[in-house]
Coordinates of C-alpha atoms in Angstrom, one line a residue:
M5 CA 31.2 -0.3 -48.1
S6 CA 30.0 -3.8 -48.8
S7 CA 26.4 -4.9 -48.2
E8 CA 27.6 -7.1 -45.3
E9 CA 29.3 -4.1 -43.7
R10 CA 26.1 -2.0 -44.2
R11 CA 24.0 -4.7 -42.7
R12 CA 26.4 -5.0 -39.7
L13 CA 26.4 -1.2 -39.2
T14 CA 22.6 -1.0 -39.4
E15 CA 22.4 -3.8 -36.8
I16 CA 24.8 -1.9 -34.5
E17 CA 22.9 1.3 -34.9
R18 CA 19.6 -0.6 -34.1
R19 CA 21.2 -2.2 -31.0
V20 CA 22.6 1.1 -29.7
S21 CA 19.2 2.9 -30.3
Q22 CA 17.4 0.1 -28.4
S23 CA 19.8 -0.2 -25.5
A24 CA 18.2 2.6 -23.3
A25 CA 15.1 4.7 -23.4
V26 CA 12.8 6.9 -21.2
G27 CA 9.1 5.8 -20.8
V28 CA 6.2 5.8 -18.4
I29 CA 4.8 3.1 -16.2
E30 CA 1.8 1.7 -18.0
E31 CA 0.9 -1.2 -15.7
A32 CA 2.1 -2.6 -12.3
D33 CA 2.2 -6.0 -10.7
Y34 CA 3.1 -5.0 -7.1
K35 CA 3.2 -8.6 -5.9
L36 CA 6.0 -9.5 -8.3
G37 CA 7.5 -6.0 -8.2
R38 CA 7.4 -5.7 -12.1
Y39 CA 6.1 -3.1 -14.4
R40 CA 5.1 -2.6 -18.0
V41 CA 6.5 0.5 -19.5
R42 CA 5.2 2.5 -22.5
I43 CA 8.1 3.7 -24.6
G44 CA 6.6 5.6 -27.5
E45 CA 4.3 3.2 -29.3
I46 CA 5.6 0.0 -27.7
V47 CA 4.7 -1.4 -24.3
T48 CA 7.3 -3.7 -22.7
D49 CA 6.7 -7.0 -21.0
F50 CA 6.7 -6.8 -17.2
L51 CA 10.1 -5.6 -16.3
P52 CA 12.0 -5.8 -12.9
V53 CA 13.0 -2.5 -11.3
A54 CA 16.4 -1.8 -9.7
Q55 CA 16.1 -0.9 -6.0
L56 CA 18.6 1.1 -3.9
M57 CA 19.5 -2.1 -2.1
A58 CA 18.5 -5.7 -2.7
G59 CA 20.8 -7.9 -0.6
K60 CA 21.0 -8.3 3.2
N61 CA 19.9 -4.6 3.4
R62 CA 16.8 -4.0 1.2
T63 CA 14.6 -1.2 0.1
W64 CA 11.2 -1.3 -1.5
S65 CA 9.9 1.8 -3.3
P66 CA 7.0 1.0 -5.6
L67 CA 6.6 2.9 -8.8
D68 CA 3.3 4.7 -9.7
L69 CA 1.3 4.5 -12.9
G70 CA 2.4 7.3 -15.2
E71 CA 5.8 7.7 -13.4
Q72 CA 8.6 8.5 -15.8
V73 CA 11.4 5.9 -15.8
F74 CA 14.7 5.0 -17.5
V75 CA 14.9 1.5 -19.0
A76 CA 18.1 -0.2 -20.2
S77 CA 18.8 -3.5 -21.8
A78 CA 22.2 -5.2 -22.2
A79 CA 20.7 -7.3 -25.0
S80 CA 19.5 -4.1 -26.8
E81 CA 15.9 -5.3 -26.6
L82 CA 14.0 -2.8 -24.5
T83 CA 10.9 -5.0 -24.1
Q84 CA 13.2 -7.3 -22.1
G85 CA 15.1 -4.6 -20.2
V86 CA 15.4 -3.4 -16.6
I87 CA 13.9 -0.3 -15.0
L88 CA 16.9 1.5 -13.6
G89 CA 15.1 4.3 -11.8
S90 CA 12.7 7.3 -12.0
L91 CA 13.2 10.6 -13.6
P92 CA 11.8 14.0 -12.4
S93 CA 9.1 15.3 -14.8
D94 CA 6.8 18.3 -15.1
N95 CA 4.2 16.3 -13.1
S96 CA 6.8 15.2 -10.5
P97 CA 9.6 17.8 -10.2
R98 CA 12.7 17.6 -8.1
L99 CA 12.0 18.3 -4.4
S100 CA 15.0 20.6 -3.9
D101 CA 17.9 22.3 -5.5
D102 CA 20.0 22.4 -2.3
P103 CA 23.0 20.0 -2.6
N104 CA 23.0 19.6 1.2
L105 CA 19.4 18.1 1.4
V106 CA 18.3 14.6 1.0
V107 CA 14.5 14.7 0.8
T108 CA 11.8 12.0 0.6
K109 CA 8.2 13.1 0.1
Y110 CA 5.3 10.7 0.2
E111 CA 2.0 11.0 -1.5
D112 CA 0.1 11.7 1.8
G113 CA 2.3 14.7 2.5
T114 CA 4.8 13.1 4.9
V115 CA 8.3 14.5 4.3
I116 CA 11.7 13.2 5.6
T117 CA 14.5 15.7 5.2
H118 CA 18.2 15.3 6.1
N119 CA 20.6 18.2 5.9
R120 CA 24.1 17.0 5.6
K121 CA 25.6 20.4 6.3
T122 CA 23.7 21.0 9.6
K123 CA 23.6 17.3 10.5
S124 CA 19.9 17.6 11.2
T125 CA 17.0 15.3 10.2
S126 CA 13.3 16.3 10.2
I127 CA 10.2 14.1 9.9
S128 CA 7.0 15.9 9.2
A129 CA 3.6 14.1 9.0
P130 CA 0.4 15.8 7.8
S131 CA -2.6 16.4 10.0
G132 CA -4.1 13.0 10.8
G133 CA -0.7 11.3 10.5
T134 CA 1.4 9.5 13.1
I135 CA 5.2 9.2 13.7
D136 CA 6.0 5.8 15.3
L137 CA 9.5 4.8 16.4
S138 CA 10.3 1.6 18.2
V139 CA 13.3 -0.4 19.5
G140 CA 12.4 -3.8 20.8
G141 CA 9.5 -3.2 23.2
A142 CA 10.1 0.5 23.6
R143 CA 7.9 2.8 21.6
F144 CA 7.6 6.5 20.8
Q145 CA 4.3 7.5 19.1
M146 CA 3.3 11.0 18.2
N147 CA 0.3 12.5 16.4
E148 CA -0.8 16.1 16.3
S149 CA -2.3 16.1 19.8
K150 CA -0.5 13.4 21.8
L151 CA 2.9 12.0 22.4
T152 CA 3.2 8.6 24.0
L153 CA 6.5 7.1 25.2
S154 CA 6.3 3.4 26.3
V155 CA 9.5 2.3 28.0
D156 CA 10.6 0.4 31.1
E157 CA 12.6 3.4 32.3
F158 CA 12.8 7.1 31.3
E159 CA 15.9 9.0 32.3
V160 CA 16.5 12.7 32.0
N161 CA 20.0 14.0 32.5
A162 CA 19.3 17.7 32.2
R163 CA 17.2 20.5 33.6
M164 CA 13.6 19.9 32.7
T165 CA 10.9 22.5 32.2
V166 CA 7.3 21.3 32.0
K167 CA 4.7 23.9 30.9
G168 CA 1.0 23.0 30.9
S169 CA -2.2 23.3 32.8
E170 CA -1.4 20.3 35.0
L171 CA 1.2 17.5 35.6
L172 CA -0.3 14.1 36.5
H173 CA 1.5 11.2 38.2
N174 CA -0.6 8.0 38.5
G175 CA -3.7 10.1 37.9
K176 CA -2.9 12.7 40.6
N177 CA -2.1 16.3 39.9
V178 CA 1.5 17.0 41.0
G179 CA 1.8 20.2 39.1
S180 CA 2.0 23.8 40.4
T181 CA -1.8 23.8 41.3
H182 CA -1.8 20.7 43.4
V183 CA -2.7 20.9 47.1
H184 CA -1.7 18.8 50.1
G185 CA -3.9 17.8 53.0
G186 CA -3.0 17.4 56.6
I187 CA -0.7 20.4 56.8
V188 CA 0.6 21.4 60.2
K189 CA 3.1 24.1 60.5
G190 CA 6.4 22.8 61.7
P191 CA 9.1 20.3 60.8
R192 CA 6.7 17.4 59.7
N193 CA 6.2 16.2 56.1
T194 CA 2.9 16.8 54.4
Q195 CA 0.6 14.1 53.1
G196 CA 0.8 13.2 49.4
P197 CA -0.9 15.3 46.7
Q198 CA -4.7 15.2 46.4

């Protein structure tokens, strides 16, 4: 093998070895959506991170300091690469081993789980958390002690069971313990609830 061939082979090996690597987030610029990554002894420039979607449909999932990531570079220069995604680690293990579950867990303990087999989705917020859904001006808000539904019209097309100490309508008890005034036995209607 000639010295030129050896030089070329060495350069190819260097490029291949520098085309992808695993590192950890060293520094973050959340305004620009870029991160510096420590790969062994080197720290990259601020690199962009690939998102699940970045066109008309977009996602934003910021990376955390210390998060393990995979960096790739088409030019075989990792300091100028792109962060392609995160990798589970001992500090941040996989959330499930069930192939039917898609799970997202947030730092505050909120968990969103979709089961593809049972076609069910669950959203769980920790104590002190809130779940808030809205469509236009309609809004559904729930915390650990109260559920508020704000809509122009609420329609129930099923049998409805209400259990509780009282049922209020415009501030008046219309539940099982309400009383009516002006009762006279016979065919007349009673007065409204008191």
